[in-house]
Amino acid sequence: MADVEVGNHTLVTEFILLGFEILPELQILLFLLFFILYIATMAGNVLIIGLIIAVQHLHTPMYFFLANLSCLETCYTCTLLPKMLASFLTGYKTISFSGCFIQFFFFGILIVTECCLLSVMSYDRYLAICKPLHYAALLTDRFCFSLAAGSWISGFIVASILSLLLLQLTFCGPNQVDHFFCDYIPLIKLSCSDTYEIELTVFSLSFIFLLPPFLLTLTSYVCIITTILRISSTTGRQKAFSTCSSHITVVTIFYGTLILVYMFPRTNTLRALNKVFSLSYTVLTPLANPLIYSLRNKEVKEAVRKAVCVKQSKTLPALV
């Protein structure tokens, strides 16, 4: 049963995630594609976390925040992709009412936390390039832990408030979510309650928790680029830019697609494109982060090389 009669209303007890409108024969192909992305994302981010924990010279503020980001991306993948893979494989697109809101709750935590973590990482790069002499004194272990914990707590607070408000809404049909996961905008459209209060709350929370991290990130990179342009030597400019180019790439992808999905007018054409853009920050960004940070980072590549050498040195005596 998809609904329950309560008084004069038929209350929804499950939702149907419409996902992407594709031909049935493409389901298996998409399953294989996203399954490969799922395995690669999990392996890449777990590898980054393991390296940062195991390799002593990676115990720095930048890599501490990167480990938090990789942990977040791992959670992203586990929150969204299993249900999508199951729907591709079985064609069963239904999700329970509670399952939908649990997915939204964890997605809310992760999206807000990522905004905060990216701003913290931009502040780290600002200090490294613009205030190098004060870097170690300002970014102490305790302060780094506080920044990371504050990011996760902010995500939890925002997601908790929004989830509680969403649960107070009445959903009396239809129950088809025009997305591949339970997101805020598609769920709001399905409610038959007055949504003014929750929309005002979302605007207020965005102003408090999301706008400051975005402005901090933007300000940090304005200062970073200004400082880099003042460096006289070309080699010096290239070296300074290389320390933050990976993070700039991630920030551009993340905020660019986020703005396209949540701030552009919701026309019929853009509604279909929004699902594609959503794949960027929910599927592609978690996959790209370990690739960007490892392929463009000499310290990470060196740590991987040493780890492989140590593994081989331990394996060879055992074979002999």
PDB file of C-alpha atoms in Angstrom:
ATOM      1  CA  MET A   1       0.000   0.000   0.000  1.00  0.00           C
ATOM      2  CA  ALA A   2       1.344   3.433  -0.976  1.00  0.00           C
ATOM      3  CA  ASP A   3      -1.030   5.460   1.170  1.00  0.00           C
ATOM      4  CA  VAL A   4      -3.255   5.385   4.252  1.00  0.00           C
ATOM      5  CA  GLU A   5      -6.663   6.970   4.785  1.00  0.00           C
ATOM      6  CA  VAL A   6      -6.654   9.470   7.693  1.00  0.00           C
ATOM      7  CA  GLY A   7      -9.802  11.554   8.020  1.00  0.00           C
ATOM      8  CA  ASN A   8     -10.404  13.277   4.690  1.00  0.00           C
ATOM      9  CA  HIS A   9      -6.785  12.892   3.591  1.00  0.00           C
ATOM     10  CA  THR A  10      -4.878  10.024   2.009  1.00  0.00           C
ATOM     11  CA  LEU A  11      -1.440  10.139   3.624  1.00  0.00           C
ATOM     12  CA  VAL A  12       1.582   8.932   1.676  1.00  0.00           C
ATOM     13  CA  THR A  13       3.561   6.115   3.298  1.00  0.00           C
ATOM     14  CA  GLU A  14       6.111   5.653   0.518  1.00  0.00           C
ATOM     15  CA  PHE A  15       7.601   7.597  -2.366  1.00  0.00           C
ATOM     16  CA  ILE A  16       8.604   6.667  -5.904  1.00  0.00           C
ATOM     17  CA  LEU A  17      11.980   8.022  -7.017  1.00  0.00           C
ATOM     18  CA  LEU A  18      11.476   8.680 -10.733  1.00  0.00           C
ATOM     19  CA  GLY A  19      15.182   9.079 -11.365  1.00  0.00           C
ATOM     20  CA  PHE A  20      16.193   9.372 -15.006  1.00  0.00           C
ATOM     21  CA  GLU A  21      13.747   8.666 -17.812  1.00  0.00           C
ATOM     22  CA  ILE A  22      15.741   6.110 -19.802  1.00  0.00           C
ATOM     23  CA  LEU A  23      15.063   3.092 -21.955  1.00  0.00           C
ATOM     24  CA  PRO A  24      14.700  -0.189 -20.001  1.00  0.00           C
ATOM     25  CA  GLU A  25      17.533  -1.802 -21.963  1.00  0.00           C
ATOM     26  CA  LEU A  26      19.945   0.853 -20.634  1.00  0.00           C
ATOM     27  CA  GLN A  27      19.278  -0.007 -16.983  1.00  0.00           C
ATOM     28  CA  ILE A  28      21.958  -2.727 -16.786  1.00  0.00           C
ATOM     29  CA  LEU A  29      24.498  -0.527 -18.591  1.00  0.00           C
ATOM     30  CA  LEU A  30      23.867   2.321 -16.140  1.00  0.00           C
ATOM     31  CA  PHE A  31      24.061  -0.102 -13.223  1.00  0.00           C
ATOM     32  CA  LEU A  32      27.506  -1.248 -14.346  1.00  0.00           C
ATOM     33  CA  LEU A  33      28.660   2.351 -14.901  1.00  0.00           C
ATOM     34  CA  PHE A  34      27.515   3.604 -11.497  1.00  0.00           C
ATOM     35  CA  PHE A  35      28.729   0.438  -9.769  1.00  0.00           C
ATOM     36  CA  ILE A  36      32.237   1.087 -11.130  1.00  0.00           C
ATOM     37  CA  LEU A  37      31.963   4.719  -9.986  1.00  0.00           C
ATOM     38  CA  TYR A  38      30.805   3.515  -6.554  1.00  0.00           C
ATOM     39  CA  ILE A  39      33.736   1.109  -6.109  1.00  0.00           C
ATOM     40  CA  ALA A  40      36.261   3.656  -7.424  1.00  0.00           C
ATOM     41  CA  THR A  41      34.915   6.412  -5.160  1.00  0.00           C
ATOM     42  CA  MET A  42      34.981   4.223  -2.051  1.00  0.00           C
ATOM     43  CA  ALA A  43      38.455   2.846  -2.822  1.00  0.00           C
ATOM     44  CA  GLY A  44      39.925   6.286  -3.619  1.00  0.00           C
ATOM     45  CA  ASN A  45      38.586   8.046  -0.546  1.00  0.00           C
ATOM     46  CA  VAL A  46      39.394   5.160   1.822  1.00  0.00           C
ATOM     47  CA  LEU A  47      42.931   5.109   0.382  1.00  0.00           C
ATOM     48  CA  ILE A  48      43.316   8.846   1.048  1.00  0.00           C
ATOM     49  CA  ILE A  49      42.088   8.441   4.645  1.00  0.00           C
ATOM     50  CA  GLY A  50      44.365   5.442   5.241  1.00  0.00           C
ATOM     51  CA  LEU A  51      47.432   7.226   3.847  1.00  0.00           C
ATOM     52  CA  ILE A  52      46.851  10.343   5.932  1.00  0.00           C
ATOM     53  CA  ILE A  53      46.479   8.253   9.089  1.00  0.00           C
ATOM     54  CA  ALA A  54      49.463   5.989   8.367  1.00  0.00           C
ATOM     55  CA  VAL A  55      52.039   8.410   6.907  1.00  0.00           C
ATOM     56  CA  GLN A  56      53.601  10.669   9.508  1.00  0.00           C
ATOM     57  CA  HIS A  57      54.579  13.572   7.247  1.00  0.00           C
ATOM     58  CA  LEU A  58      50.934  13.905   6.128  1.00  0.00           C
ATOM     59  CA  HIS A  59      49.892  14.806   9.683  1.00  0.00           C
ATOM     60  CA  THR A  60      49.429  18.473   8.820  1.00  0.00           C
ATOM     61  CA  PRO A  61      46.336  20.739   8.908  1.00  0.00           C
ATOM     62  CA  MET A  62      45.813  20.543   5.139  1.00  0.00           C
ATOM     63  CA  TYR A  63      45.738  16.743   5.126  1.00  0.00           C
ATOM     64  CA  PHE A  64      43.682  16.592   8.311  1.00  0.00           C
ATOM     65  CA  PHE A  65      40.949  18.591   6.551  1.00  0.00           C
ATOM     66  CA  LEU A  66      41.417  16.471   3.414  1.00  0.00           C
ATOM     67  CA  ALA A  67      40.836  13.323   5.499  1.00  0.00           C
ATOM     68  CA  ASN A  68      37.607  14.858   6.794  1.00  0.00           C
ATOM     69  CA  LEU A  69      36.564  15.673   3.225  1.00  0.00           C
ATOM     70  CA  SER A  70      37.324  12.126   2.069  1.00  0.00           C
ATOM     71  CA  CYS A  71      35.332  10.733   5.003  1.00  0.00           C
ATOM     72  CA  LEU A  72      32.449  12.992   3.999  1.00  0.00           C
ATOM     73  CA  GLU A  73      32.625  11.868   0.366  1.00  0.00           C
ATOM     74  CA  THR A  74      32.577   8.233   1.486  1.00  0.00           C
ATOM     75  CA  CYS A  75      29.402   8.924   3.472  1.00  0.00           C
ATOM     76  CA  TYR A  76      27.924  10.736   0.443  1.00  0.00           C
ATOM     77  CA  THR A  77      28.459   7.679  -1.695  1.00  0.00           C
ATOM     78  CA  CYS A  78      26.981   5.285   0.877  1.00  0.00           C
ATOM     79  CA  THR A  79      23.932   7.536   1.372  1.00  0.00           C
ATOM     80  CA  LEU A  80      22.892   7.950  -2.258  1.00  0.00           C
ATOM     81  CA  LEU A  81      24.399   5.363  -4.600  1.00  0.00           C
ATOM     82  CA  PRO A  82      23.188   2.019  -3.108  1.00  0.00           C
ATOM     83  CA  LYS A  83      19.529   2.942  -3.617  1.00  0.00           C
ATOM     84  CA  MET A  84      20.243   4.183  -7.146  1.00  0.00           C
ATOM     85  CA  LEU A  85      22.111   0.979  -7.988  1.00  0.00           C
ATOM     86  CA  ALA A  86      19.263  -1.141  -6.618  1.00  0.00           C
ATOM     87  CA  SER A  87      16.716   0.731  -8.751  1.00  0.00           C
ATOM     88  CA  PHE A  88      18.832   0.240 -11.898  1.00  0.00           C
ATOM     89  CA  LEU A  89      19.231  -3.485 -11.201  1.00  0.00           C
ATOM     90  CA  THR A  90      15.700  -4.357 -10.089  1.00  0.00           C
ATOM     91  CA  GLY A  91      13.597  -1.520 -11.532  1.00  0.00           C
ATOM     92  CA  TYR A  92      12.096  -1.079  -8.040  1.00  0.00           C
ATOM     93  CA  LYS A  93      12.070   2.679  -7.437  1.00  0.00           C
ATOM     94  CA  THR A  94       9.947   2.817  -4.290  1.00  0.00           C
ATOM     95  CA  ILE A  95      11.397   4.126  -1.014  1.00  0.00           C
ATOM     96  CA  SER A  96       9.556   4.144   2.308  1.00  0.00           C
ATOM     97  CA  PHE A  97       8.477   7.398   3.943  1.00  0.00           C
ATOM     98  CA  SER A  98      10.976   6.933   6.785  1.00  0.00           C
ATOM     99  CA  GLY A  99      13.713   5.792   4.396  1.00  0.00           C
ATOM    100  CA  CYS A 100      13.233   8.902   2.279  1.00  0.00           C
ATOM    101  CA  PHE A 101      13.571  11.242   5.250  1.00  0.00           C
ATOM    102  CA  ILE A 102      16.550   9.368   6.658  1.00  0.00           C
ATOM    103  CA  GLN A 103      18.258   9.767   3.268  1.00  0.00           C
ATOM    104  CA  PHE A 104      17.377  13.477   3.206  1.00  0.00           C
ATOM    105  CA  PHE A 105      18.659  13.913   6.782  1.00  0.00           C
ATOM    106  CA  PHE A 106      22.092  12.456   6.023  1.00  0.00           C
ATOM    107  CA  PHE A 107      22.279  14.248   2.674  1.00  0.00           C
ATOM    108  CA  GLY A 108      21.516  17.527   4.490  1.00  0.00           C
ATOM    109  CA  ILE A 109      24.297  16.910   7.004  1.00  0.00           C
ATOM    110  CA  LEU A 110      26.803  16.165   4.264  1.00  0.00           C
ATOM    111  CA  ILE A 111      25.958  19.053   1.918  1.00  0.00           C
ATOM    112  CA  VAL A 112      26.212  21.673   4.686  1.00  0.00           C
ATOM    113  CA  THR A 113      29.333  20.074   6.169  1.00  0.00           C
ATOM    114  CA  GLU A 114      31.021  20.089   2.763  1.00  0.00           C
ATOM    115  CA  CYS A 115      30.323  23.814   2.338  1.00  0.00           C
ATOM    116  CA  CYS A 116      31.920  24.462   5.728  1.00  0.00           C
ATOM    117  CA  LEU A 117      34.877  22.123   5.155  1.00  0.00           C
ATOM    118  CA  LEU A 118      35.685  23.687   1.781  1.00  0.00           C
ATOM    119  CA  SER A 119      35.718  27.127   3.398  1.00  0.00           C
ATOM    120  CA  VAL A 120      37.991  25.826   6.174  1.00  0.00           C
ATOM    121  CA  MET A 121      40.331  24.354   3.563  1.00  0.00           C
ATOM    122  CA  SER A 122      40.368  27.659   1.669  1.00  0.00           C
ATOM    123  CA  TYR A 123      41.292  29.419   4.935  1.00  0.00           C
ATOM    124  CA  ASP A 124      44.113  26.894   5.381  1.00  0.00           C
ATOM    125  CA  ARG A 125      45.451  27.718   1.898  1.00  0.00           C
ATOM    126  CA  TYR A 126      45.061  31.459   2.598  1.00  0.00           C
ATOM    127  CA  LEU A 127      47.257  31.182   5.695  1.00  0.00           C
ATOM    128  CA  ALA A 128      49.805  28.986   3.888  1.00  0.00           C
ATOM    129  CA  ILE A 129      50.242  31.455   1.006  1.00  0.00           C
ATOM    130  CA  CYS A 130      49.402  34.865   2.495  1.00  0.00           C
ATOM    131  CA  LYS A 131      50.554  34.358   6.126  1.00  0.00           C
ATOM    132  CA  PRO A 132      53.207  31.608   5.947  1.00  0.00           C
ATOM    133  CA  LEU A 133      55.118  32.828   9.018  1.00  0.00           C
ATOM    134  CA  HIS A 134      51.971  32.627  11.172  1.00  0.00           C
ATOM    135  CA  TYR A 135      50.655  29.356   9.712  1.00  0.00           C
ATOM    136  CA  ALA A 136      51.893  26.965  12.402  1.00  0.00           C
ATOM    137  CA  ALA A 137      50.987  29.329  15.246  1.00  0.00           C
ATOM    138  CA  LEU A 138      47.417  29.928  13.997  1.00  0.00           C
ATOM    139  CA  LEU A 139      46.487  26.420  12.834  1.00  0.00           C
ATOM    140  CA  THR A 140      47.203  24.444  15.971  1.00  0.00           C
ATOM    141  CA  ASP A 141      45.953  20.884  16.366  1.00  0.00           C
ATOM    142  CA  ARG A 142      43.226  22.012  18.757  1.00  0.00           C
ATOM    143  CA  PHE A 143      42.031  24.785  16.429  1.00  0.00           C
ATOM    144  CA  CYS A 144      41.993  22.423  13.426  1.00  0.00           C
ATOM    145  CA  PHE A 145      39.921  19.920  15.374  1.00  0.00           C
ATOM    146  CA  SER A 146      37.520  22.707  16.404  1.00  0.00           C
ATOM    147  CA  LEU A 147      37.101  23.850  12.777  1.00  0.00           C
ATOM    148  CA  ALA A 148      36.421  20.313  11.553  1.00  0.00           C
ATOM    149  CA  ALA A 149      34.049  19.537  14.433  1.00  0.00           C
ATOM    150  CA  GLY A 150      32.252  22.847  13.878  1.00  0.00           C
ATOM    151  CA  SER A 151      31.687  21.928  10.225  1.00  0.00           C
ATOM    152  CA  TRP A 152      30.108  18.578  11.111  1.00  0.00           C
ATOM    153  CA  ILE A 153      28.025  20.080  13.926  1.00  0.00           C
ATOM    154  CA  SER A 154      26.734  22.818  11.600  1.00  0.00           C
ATOM    155  CA  GLY A 155      25.612  20.166   9.125  1.00  0.00           C
ATOM    156  CA  PHE A 156      23.870  18.206  11.878  1.00  0.00           C
ATOM    157  CA  ILE A 157      22.039  21.286  13.192  1.00  0.00           C
ATOM    158  CA  VAL A 158      20.769  22.394   9.767  1.00  0.00           C
ATOM    159  CA  ALA A 159      19.715  18.874   8.718  1.00  0.00           C
ATOM    160  CA  SER A 160      17.954  18.259  12.048  1.00  0.00           C
ATOM    161  CA  ILE A 161      15.931  21.479  11.833  1.00  0.00           C
ATOM    162  CA  LEU A 162      14.914  20.912   8.201  1.00  0.00           C
ATOM    163  CA  SER A 163      14.047  17.250   8.774  1.00  0.00           C
ATOM    164  CA  LEU A 164      11.842  18.088  11.760  1.00  0.00           C
ATOM    165  CA  LEU A 165      10.017  20.757   9.752  1.00  0.00           C
ATOM    166  CA  LEU A 166       9.572  18.429   6.765  1.00  0.00           C
ATOM    167  CA  LEU A 167       8.146  15.711   9.008  1.00  0.00           C
ATOM    168  CA  GLN A 168       5.469  18.149  10.170  1.00  0.00           C
ATOM    169  CA  LEU A 169       4.210  18.587   6.595  1.00  0.00           C
ATOM    170  CA  THR A 170       1.345  16.524   5.231  1.00  0.00           C
ATOM    171  CA  PHE A 171       1.954  14.439   2.120  1.00  0.00           C
ATOM    172  CA  CYS A 172      -1.356  13.349   0.628  1.00  0.00           C
ATOM    173  CA  GLY A 173      -0.317  12.575  -2.937  1.00  0.00           C
ATOM    174  CA  PRO A 174       1.069  12.393  -5.501  1.00  0.00           C
ATOM    175  CA  ASN A 175       4.058  10.446  -4.188  1.00  0.00           C
ATOM    176  CA  GLN A 176       6.397  10.589  -7.200  1.00  0.00           C
ATOM    177  CA  VAL A 177       9.691  12.352  -6.374  1.00  0.00           C
ATOM    178  CA  ASP A 178      11.083  13.863  -9.582  1.00  0.00           C
ATOM    179  CA  HIS A 179      14.688  13.061  -8.668  1.00  0.00           C
ATOM    180  CA  PHE A 180      17.025  10.117  -8.088  1.00  0.00           C
ATOM    181  CA  PHE A 181      17.194  10.786  -4.331  1.00  0.00           C
ATOM    182  CA  CYS A 182      15.076  12.500  -1.670  1.00  0.00           C
ATOM    183  CA  ASP A 183      16.034  16.158  -2.031  1.00  0.00           C
ATOM    184  CA  TYR A 184      14.431  19.218  -0.443  1.00  0.00           C
ATOM    185  CA  ILE A 185      12.868  20.882  -3.520  1.00  0.00           C
ATOM    186  CA  PRO A 186      11.137  17.776  -4.991  1.00  0.00           C
ATOM    187  CA  LEU A 187       9.769  16.848  -1.536  1.00  0.00           C
ATOM    188  CA  ILE A 188       8.413  20.337  -0.871  1.00  0.00           C
ATOM    189  CA  LYS A 189       6.502  20.222  -4.166  1.00  0.00           C
ATOM    190  CA  LEU A 190       4.685  17.052  -3.049  1.00  0.00           C
ATOM    191  CA  SER A 191       3.382  18.505   0.216  1.00  0.00           C
ATOM    192  CA  CYS A 192      -0.250  19.547   0.495  1.00  0.00           C
ATOM    193  CA  SER A 193       0.535  21.698   3.574  1.00  0.00           C
ATOM    194  CA  ASP A 194       1.477  25.356   3.742  1.00  0.00           C
ATOM    195  CA  THR A 195       5.242  25.407   3.124  1.00  0.00           C
ATOM    196  CA  TYR A 196       5.830  29.103   3.840  1.00  0.00           C
ATOM    197  CA  GLU A 197       7.349  28.440   7.279  1.00  0.00           C
ATOM    198  CA  ILE A 198       9.839  25.846   6.079  1.00  0.00           C
ATOM    199  CA  GLU A 199      10.820  27.931   3.036  1.00  0.00           C
ATOM    200  CA  LEU A 200      11.474  30.919   5.315  1.00  0.00           C
ATOM    201  CA  THR A 201      13.511  28.671   7.620  1.00  0.00           C
ATOM    202  CA  VAL A 202      15.556  27.347   4.700  1.00  0.00           C
ATOM    203  CA  PHE A 203      16.316  30.900   3.579  1.00  0.00           C
ATOM    204  CA  SER A 204      17.344  31.877   7.125  1.00  0.00           C
ATOM    205  CA  LEU A 205      19.520  28.788   7.626  1.00  0.00           C
ATOM    206  CA  SER A 206      21.180  29.336   4.242  1.00  0.00           C
ATOM    207  CA  PHE A 207      21.931  32.926   5.208  1.00  0.00           C
ATOM    208  CA  ILE A 208      23.434  31.823   8.537  1.00  0.00           C
ATOM    209  CA  PHE A 209      25.214  28.549   7.711  1.00  0.00           C
ATOM    210  CA  LEU A 210      25.881  28.555   3.941  1.00  0.00           C
ATOM    211  CA  LEU A 211      26.466  32.155   2.883  1.00  0.00           C
ATOM    212  CA  PRO A 212      29.325  32.834   5.367  1.00  0.00           C
ATOM    213  CA  PRO A 213      31.347  29.747   4.264  1.00  0.00           C
ATOM    214  CA  PHE A 214      30.841  30.711   0.614  1.00  0.00           C
ATOM    215  CA  LEU A 215      31.940  34.304   1.254  1.00  0.00           C
ATOM    216  CA  LEU A 216      34.918  33.085   3.309  1.00  0.00           C
ATOM    217  CA  THR A 217      35.961  30.795   0.440  1.00  0.00           C
ATOM    218  CA  LEU A 218      35.548  33.582  -2.103  1.00  0.00           C
ATOM    219  CA  THR A 219      37.437  36.118   0.034  1.00  0.00           C
ATOM    220  CA  SER A 220      40.246  33.655   0.739  1.00  0.00           C
ATOM    221  CA  TYR A 221      40.855  33.040  -2.948  1.00  0.00           C
ATOM    222  CA  VAL A 222      40.671  36.710  -3.835  1.00  0.00           C
ATOM    223  CA  CYS A 223      43.456  37.284  -1.287  1.00  0.00           C
ATOM    224  CA  ILE A 224      45.376  34.213  -2.488  1.00  0.00           C
ATOM    225  CA  ILE A 225      45.250  35.227  -6.163  1.00  0.00           C
ATOM    226  CA  THR A 226      46.222  38.809  -5.277  1.00  0.00           C
ATOM    227  CA  THR A 227      49.222  37.545  -3.280  1.00  0.00           C
ATOM    228  CA  ILE A 228      50.290  35.144  -6.056  1.00  0.00           C
ATOM    229  CA  LEU A 229      50.162  37.898  -8.687  1.00  0.00           C
ATOM    230  CA  ARG A 230      52.487  40.005  -6.532  1.00  0.00           C
ATOM    231  CA  ILE A 231      55.205  37.328  -6.618  1.00  0.00           C
ATOM    232  CA  SER A 232      57.896  38.519  -8.989  1.00  0.00           C
ATOM    233  CA  SER A 233      59.278  35.217 -10.272  1.00  0.00           C
ATOM    234  CA  THR A 234      57.304  32.947 -12.582  1.00  0.00           C
ATOM    235  CA  THR A 235      58.566  29.860 -10.727  1.00  0.00           C
ATOM    236  CA  GLY A 236      57.399  31.304  -7.429  1.00  0.00           C
ATOM    237  CA  ARG A 237      53.941  32.038  -8.800  1.00  0.00           C
ATOM    238  CA  GLN A 238      53.624  28.534 -10.234  1.00  0.00           C
ATOM    239  CA  LYS A 239      54.733  26.935  -6.966  1.00  0.00           C
ATOM    240  CA  ALA A 240      52.299  29.036  -4.931  1.00  0.00           C
ATOM    241  CA  PHE A 241      49.412  28.349  -7.289  1.00  0.00           C
ATOM    242  CA  SER A 242      50.106  24.599  -7.311  1.00  0.00           C
ATOM    243  CA  THR A 243      49.463  24.440  -3.550  1.00  0.00           C
ATOM    244  CA  CYS A 244      45.855  25.557  -3.991  1.00  0.00           C
ATOM    245  CA  SER A 245      44.950  24.604  -7.572  1.00  0.00           C
ATOM    246  CA  SER A 246      43.454  21.253  -6.487  1.00  0.00           C
ATOM    247  CA  HIS A 247      41.173  22.926  -3.974  1.00  0.00           C
ATOM    248  CA  ILE A 248      40.129  25.620  -6.476  1.00  0.00           C
ATOM    249  CA  THR A 249      39.102  22.864  -8.903  1.00  0.00           C
ATOM    250  CA  VAL A 250      36.970  21.092  -6.278  1.00  0.00           C
ATOM    251  CA  VAL A 251      35.362  24.352  -5.063  1.00  0.00           C
ATOM    252  CA  THR A 252      34.518  25.447  -8.623  1.00  0.00           C
ATOM    253  CA  ILE A 253      32.853  22.124  -9.475  1.00  0.00           C
ATOM    254  CA  PHE A 254      30.953  21.952  -6.185  1.00  0.00           C
ATOM    255  CA  TYR A 255      29.621  25.514  -5.979  1.00  0.00           C
ATOM    256  CA  GLY A 256      29.091  25.825  -9.725  1.00  0.00           C
ATOM    257  CA  THR A 257      26.712  22.866  -9.899  1.00  0.00           C
ATOM    258  CA  LEU A 258      25.105  23.747  -6.561  1.00  0.00           C
ATOM    259  CA  ILE A 259      24.189  27.218  -7.855  1.00  0.00           C
ATOM    260  CA  LEU A 260      22.816  25.762 -11.091  1.00  0.00           C
ATOM    261  CA  VAL A 261      20.598  23.289  -9.210  1.00  0.00           C
ATOM    262  CA  TYR A 262      19.251  25.441  -6.368  1.00  0.00           C
ATOM    263  CA  MET A 263      19.339  29.053  -7.566  1.00  0.00           C
ATOM    264  CA  PHE A 264      18.344  29.028 -11.240  1.00  0.00           C
ATOM    265  CA  PRO A 265      14.652  29.271 -12.254  1.00  0.00           C
ATOM    266  CA  ARG A 266      12.962  25.867 -12.198  1.00  0.00           C
ATOM    267  CA  THR A 267      11.660  25.651 -15.777  1.00  0.00           C
ATOM    268  CA  ASN A 268      10.705  22.323 -17.372  1.00  0.00           C
ATOM    269  CA  THR A 269      13.943  22.252 -19.375  1.00  0.00           C
ATOM    270  CA  LEU A 270      16.158  23.024 -16.386  1.00  0.00           C
ATOM    271  CA  ARG A 271      14.284  20.527 -14.190  1.00  0.00           C
ATOM    272  CA  ALA A 272      15.599  17.702 -16.376  1.00  0.00           C
ATOM    273  CA  LEU A 273      19.084  19.229 -16.434  1.00  0.00           C
ATOM    274  CA  ASN A 274      19.051  19.656 -12.647  1.00  0.00           C
ATOM    275  CA  LYS A 275      19.212  15.891 -12.235  1.00  0.00           C
ATOM    276  CA  VAL A 276      22.308  15.800 -14.434  1.00  0.00           C
ATOM    277  CA  PHE A 277      23.888  18.710 -12.532  1.00  0.00           C
ATOM    278  CA  SER A 278      23.030  16.990  -9.236  1.00  0.00           C
ATOM    279  CA  LEU A 279      25.130  14.024 -10.328  1.00  0.00           C
ATOM    280  CA  SER A 280      28.135  16.349 -10.291  1.00  0.00           C
ATOM    281  CA  TYR A 281      28.151  17.109  -6.557  1.00  0.00           C
ATOM    282  CA  THR A 282      26.619  13.803  -5.413  1.00  0.00           C
ATOM    283  CA  VAL A 283      28.501  11.295  -7.592  1.00  0.00           C
ATOM    284  CA  LEU A 284      31.288  12.894  -9.644  1.00  0.00           C
ATOM    285  CA  THR A 285      32.737  15.215  -6.973  1.00  0.00           C
ATOM    286  CA  PRO A 286      33.223  12.376  -4.429  1.00  0.00           C
ATOM    287  CA  LEU A 287      35.005  10.426  -7.184  1.00  0.00           C
ATOM    288  CA  ALA A 288      37.030  13.410  -8.410  1.00  0.00           C
ATOM    289  CA  ASN A 289      38.317  14.540  -5.014  1.00  0.00           C
ATOM    290  CA  PRO A 290      40.807  11.701  -4.429  1.00  0.00           C
ATOM    291  CA  LEU A 291      41.851  11.815  -8.094  1.00  0.00           C
ATOM    292  CA  ILE A 292      42.397  15.588  -8.060  1.00  0.00           C
ATOM    293  CA  TYR A 293      44.239  15.637  -4.754  1.00  0.00           C
ATOM    294  CA  SER A 294      46.381  12.581  -5.512  1.00  0.00           C
ATOM    295  CA  LEU A 295      47.241  13.161  -9.167  1.00  0.00           C
ATOM    296  CA  ARG A 296      48.122  16.826  -8.593  1.00  0.00           C
ATOM    297  CA  ASN A 297      49.865  16.357  -5.237  1.00  0.00           C
ATOM    298  CA  LYS A 298      53.465  15.162  -5.033  1.00  0.00           C
ATOM    299  CA  GLU A 299      53.270  14.369  -1.305  1.00  0.00           C
ATOM    300  CA  VAL A 300      50.287  12.042  -1.752  1.00  0.00           C
ATOM    301  CA  LYS A 301      51.907  10.303  -4.751  1.00  0.00           C
ATOM    302  CA  GLU A 302      55.122   9.886  -2.764  1.00  0.00           C
ATOM    303  CA  ALA A 303      53.172   8.438   0.179  1.00  0.00           C
ATOM    304  CA  VAL A 304      51.492   5.925  -2.178  1.00  0.00           C
ATOM    305  CA  ARG A 305      54.865   4.974  -3.655  1.00  0.00           C
ATOM    306  CA  LYS A 306      56.387   4.391  -0.215  1.00  0.00           C
ATOM    307  CA  ALA A 307      53.381   2.381   0.925  1.00  0.00           C
ATOM    308  CA  VAL A 308      53.677   0.136  -2.154  1.00  0.00           C
ATOM    309  CA  CYS A 309      57.421  -0.303  -1.589  1.00  0.00           C
ATOM    310  CA  VAL A 310      56.883  -1.234   2.063  1.00  0.00           C
ATOM    311  CA  LYS A 311      54.168  -3.725   1.065  1.00  0.00           C
ATOM    312  CA  GLN A 312      56.449  -5.299  -1.539  1.00  0.00           C
ATOM    313  CA  SER A 313      59.387  -5.505   0.901  1.00  0.00           C
ATOM    314  CA  LYS A 314      57.172  -7.362   3.383  1.00  0.00           C
ATOM    315  CA  THR A 315      55.772  -9.685   0.707  1.00  0.00           C
ATOM    316  CA  LEU A 316      59.075 -10.766  -0.873  1.00  0.00           C
ATOM    317  CA  PRO A 317      60.587 -12.435   2.291  1.00  0.00           C
ATOM    318  CA  ALA A 318      57.328 -14.296   2.825  1.00  0.00           C
ATOM    319  CA  LEU A 319      57.451 -15.662  -0.733  1.00  0.00           C
ATOM    320  CA  VAL A 320      61.094 -16.711  -0.293  1.00  0.00           C
TER     321      VAL A 320
END
